[in-house]
C-alpha cells in the first residue's frame, strides 16, 4: 500500500532525469522566472499574513480573558470550511468594479470610472489576501494548543522580573510556542503552493497554473511533470527549513499548571474583540453572507436535476474515497501495532507522503503511469483482436473513476492514517494480550475488540477524507472522465465564465459540507479547554 501511494510522487520526481523537451525550453525561456517569482511571493505573503493573524488570535483566546473570548476560541476555526477558490469568487463579485462595494462608493461620492483608485482583487495581492484568511486557522489551532500547554509559572516569573505583557509574550511565550507556530505556517505554505482554483481565477501565473497549461494547452505531460517536480521540491524545502532552523533546540512545556494570565478591560478588551472579529468576518461571515446573497439572486430553478446529479457524483466519489482511505489506514496502522519494525514504521511514513504533495502534482504522477498502461493494454488488445479477426479496441484506465479514487487515496491517506493511529494508540496493549490469551487471532481481535473502541476515530477519519475530497479541485479537474463533473468542478467552470450567481449554489453546498469537520474540531477544542 505504501509503495502504491508513493508511486505517483516517485514518477514526478524521476521526470527531472528525462531530457528536456521543446516545450520545457520554451517555458524556461519565457515564463519560468515568472512562475518562480509569483510562487515565492505568494507563499511568503500568505505565510507572513497567516502567521501574524493566527498567532495573535491564538494568544488572545488562550492567555487573555475578555468578553466573547470563549466564542472566538472556536469560531476562529470556521474559515477552514470555505475553500479558497469559493472565497475568491465571492470576493471578486463583491470588490470588482460592478460589485456592490464600488457601486456604493460611486453612489456616495458621485464618482465615475477613472476618478478614484481601488485595489484590483484579481491580482497577486488578492490571491494572498484570500489564501491567508482561509488558511490562518492552521496556525491558530497549533499556536493556541502550544500556548495552552505552557506553564503559567514561566510567565508569572517574567512578570516578577519586571517584564510587561508584551515582553513576556515576545521573550517567553512566543519562543516556547515556536514548534506549533512553524508547523502551522508550514501547512499554510504547502496549501498555498498547492492552490490552483484561486490563483487561476485571479490570473496569477504560478507553478500550479503552469502545470495545467503545459499539460492541457501545450499537450506535454513530461514538461508538466518536470514543473511538478520543481513544485514538489519547493514543498520539501519548506519542511526541511523548519528542521534546519530549529537545530538542536528543545522545547519543554513545564508543569501542567494552567491559569488565564491577563485580564483585559475597557479599550484593551475592545481591541481584543476587534482583532479577533476581523479574521472571522473576512474569512467566514462575509463570504457566507455574500454566497447567500448570490444564491438568492438565482431563480428556484437553480436546484435542478443537474445540481442533484453533481451532488450525487461528489458524494459518491467522496464516500468511496473515504471508505477506501479508512480501510487502507486501518491495515497500515494495525500492521504497525502488531509488528512495530523498521519496515512498518517506514511504510507508515511513506503512506503519508501524499498529503505534502499538491493535488495537481499527484494528478500528473497518476496520469503518467496510467497513460503508459493504457498504451500497453491498447497494443496487447489490438494484437489479440487482429489475431482473432476482430476490430482493434483500446482499454482506457486513465480516464476512469478508478484513477480519481487512486489520486484521492494518495492525497488524503495521511489524514485517515493520523486519526486511526491516534485511536489505536489510546487502546492499551494489555487488551490485545487478553484477547490473544483467550484464543482470538489478530483479525478477530481487530473485529471484536479494537473496532468498537475505534469507532469514533474511524468515523472522524472518514469524515475528514470525505470533506477533503468534496473540496478537492485540481486533481478532480485533471483526472475526471469526459462529461463527469462534481460540485467543485461545476463551481469553478461557472465562476470562470463569470456566472457567479449560478456558481453560488454548488459553492454553498461545498461550504455547508465543510462545516462538518470544523464542528468536530470546535467540539474537541471545547473539551480540551474544560
mmCIF file of C-alpha atoms in Angstrom, residues 12 16 24 32 35-36 39-40 42-43 189-196 206-212 223-238 356-362 364 474:
data_model
loop_
_atom_site.group_PDB
_atom_site.id
_atom_site.type_symbol
_atom_site.label_atom_id
_atom_site.label_comp_id
_atom_site.label_asym_id
_atom_site.label_seq_id
_atom_site.Cartn_x
_atom_site.Cartn_y
_atom_site.Cartn_z
ATOM 1 C CA UNK A 12 7.050 13.004 -10.856
ATOM 2 C CA UNK A 16 13.736 15.504 -13.644
ATOM 3 C CA UNK A 24 10.208 22.880 -21.487
ATOM 4 C CA UNK A 32 9.532 30.011 -15.746
ATOM 5 C CA UNK A 35 6.292 31.154 -12.118
ATOM 6 C CA UNK A 36 9.130 31.100 -9.589
ATOM 7 C CA UNK A 39 5.033 31.324 -6.313
ATOM 8 C CA UNK A 40 7.642 32.635 -3.859
ATOM 9 C CA UNK A 42 2.502 34.097 -2.898
ATOM 10 C CA UNK A 43 3.956 31.683 -0.339
ATOM 11 C CA UNK A 189 2.740 27.381 2.831
ATOM 12 C CA UNK A 190 2.071 23.899 1.460
ATOM 13 C CA UNK A 191 -1.606 24.695 0.875
ATOM 14 C CA UNK A 192 -0.678 27.996 -0.805
ATOM 15 C CA UNK A 193 1.793 26.208 -3.096
ATOM 16 C CA UNK A 194 -0.845 23.582 -3.896
ATOM 17 C CA UNK A 195 -3.678 26.009 -4.688
ATOM 18 C CA UNK A 196 -4.946 26.122 -8.248
ATOM 19 C CA UNK A 206 2.281 30.059 -10.520
ATOM 20 C CA UNK A 207 3.643 26.529 -10.780
ATOM 21 C CA UNK A 208 0.135 25.096 -10.336
ATOM 22 C CA UNK A 209 -1.324 27.019 -13.280
ATOM 23 C CA UNK A 210 1.835 26.333 -15.296
ATOM 24 C CA UNK A 211 1.434 22.578 -14.827
ATOM 25 C CA UNK A 212 -2.124 22.697 -16.167
ATOM 26 C CA UNK A 223 7.070 19.227 -19.128
ATOM 27 C CA UNK A 224 4.108 19.238 -16.720
ATOM 28 C CA UNK A 225 5.760 16.535 -14.621
ATOM 29 C CA UNK A 226 9.043 18.449 -14.568
ATOM 30 C CA UNK A 227 7.255 21.574 -13.343
ATOM 31 C CA UNK A 228 5.528 19.375 -10.771
ATOM 32 C CA UNK A 229 8.867 18.035 -9.605
ATOM 33 C CA UNK A 230 10.124 21.582 -9.037
ATOM 34 C CA UNK A 231 6.970 22.400 -7.074
ATOM 35 C CA UNK A 232 7.424 19.225 -5.036
ATOM 36 C CA UNK A 233 10.999 20.295 -4.324
ATOM 37 C CA UNK A 234 9.628 23.593 -3.023
ATOM 38 C CA UNK A 235 7.315 21.762 -0.631
ATOM 39 C CA UNK A 236 10.216 19.605 0.580
ATOM 40 C CA UNK A 237 12.289 22.766 1.103
ATOM 41 C CA UNK A 238 9.546 24.209 3.328
ATOM 42 C CA UNK A 356 2.514 17.063 1.381
ATOM 43 C CA UNK A 357 2.223 16.921 -2.426
ATOM 44 C CA UNK A 358 -0.095 19.363 -4.239
ATOM 45 C CA UNK A 359 -3.149 17.835 -5.897
ATOM 46 C CA UNK A 360 -2.036 18.898 -9.367
ATOM 47 C CA UNK A 361 1.338 17.171 -8.858
ATOM 48 C CA UNK A 362 -0.388 13.961 -7.767
ATOM 49 C CA UNK A 364 0.381 14.314 -13.070
ATOM 50 C CA UNK A 474 -7.068 20.361 -9.238
#
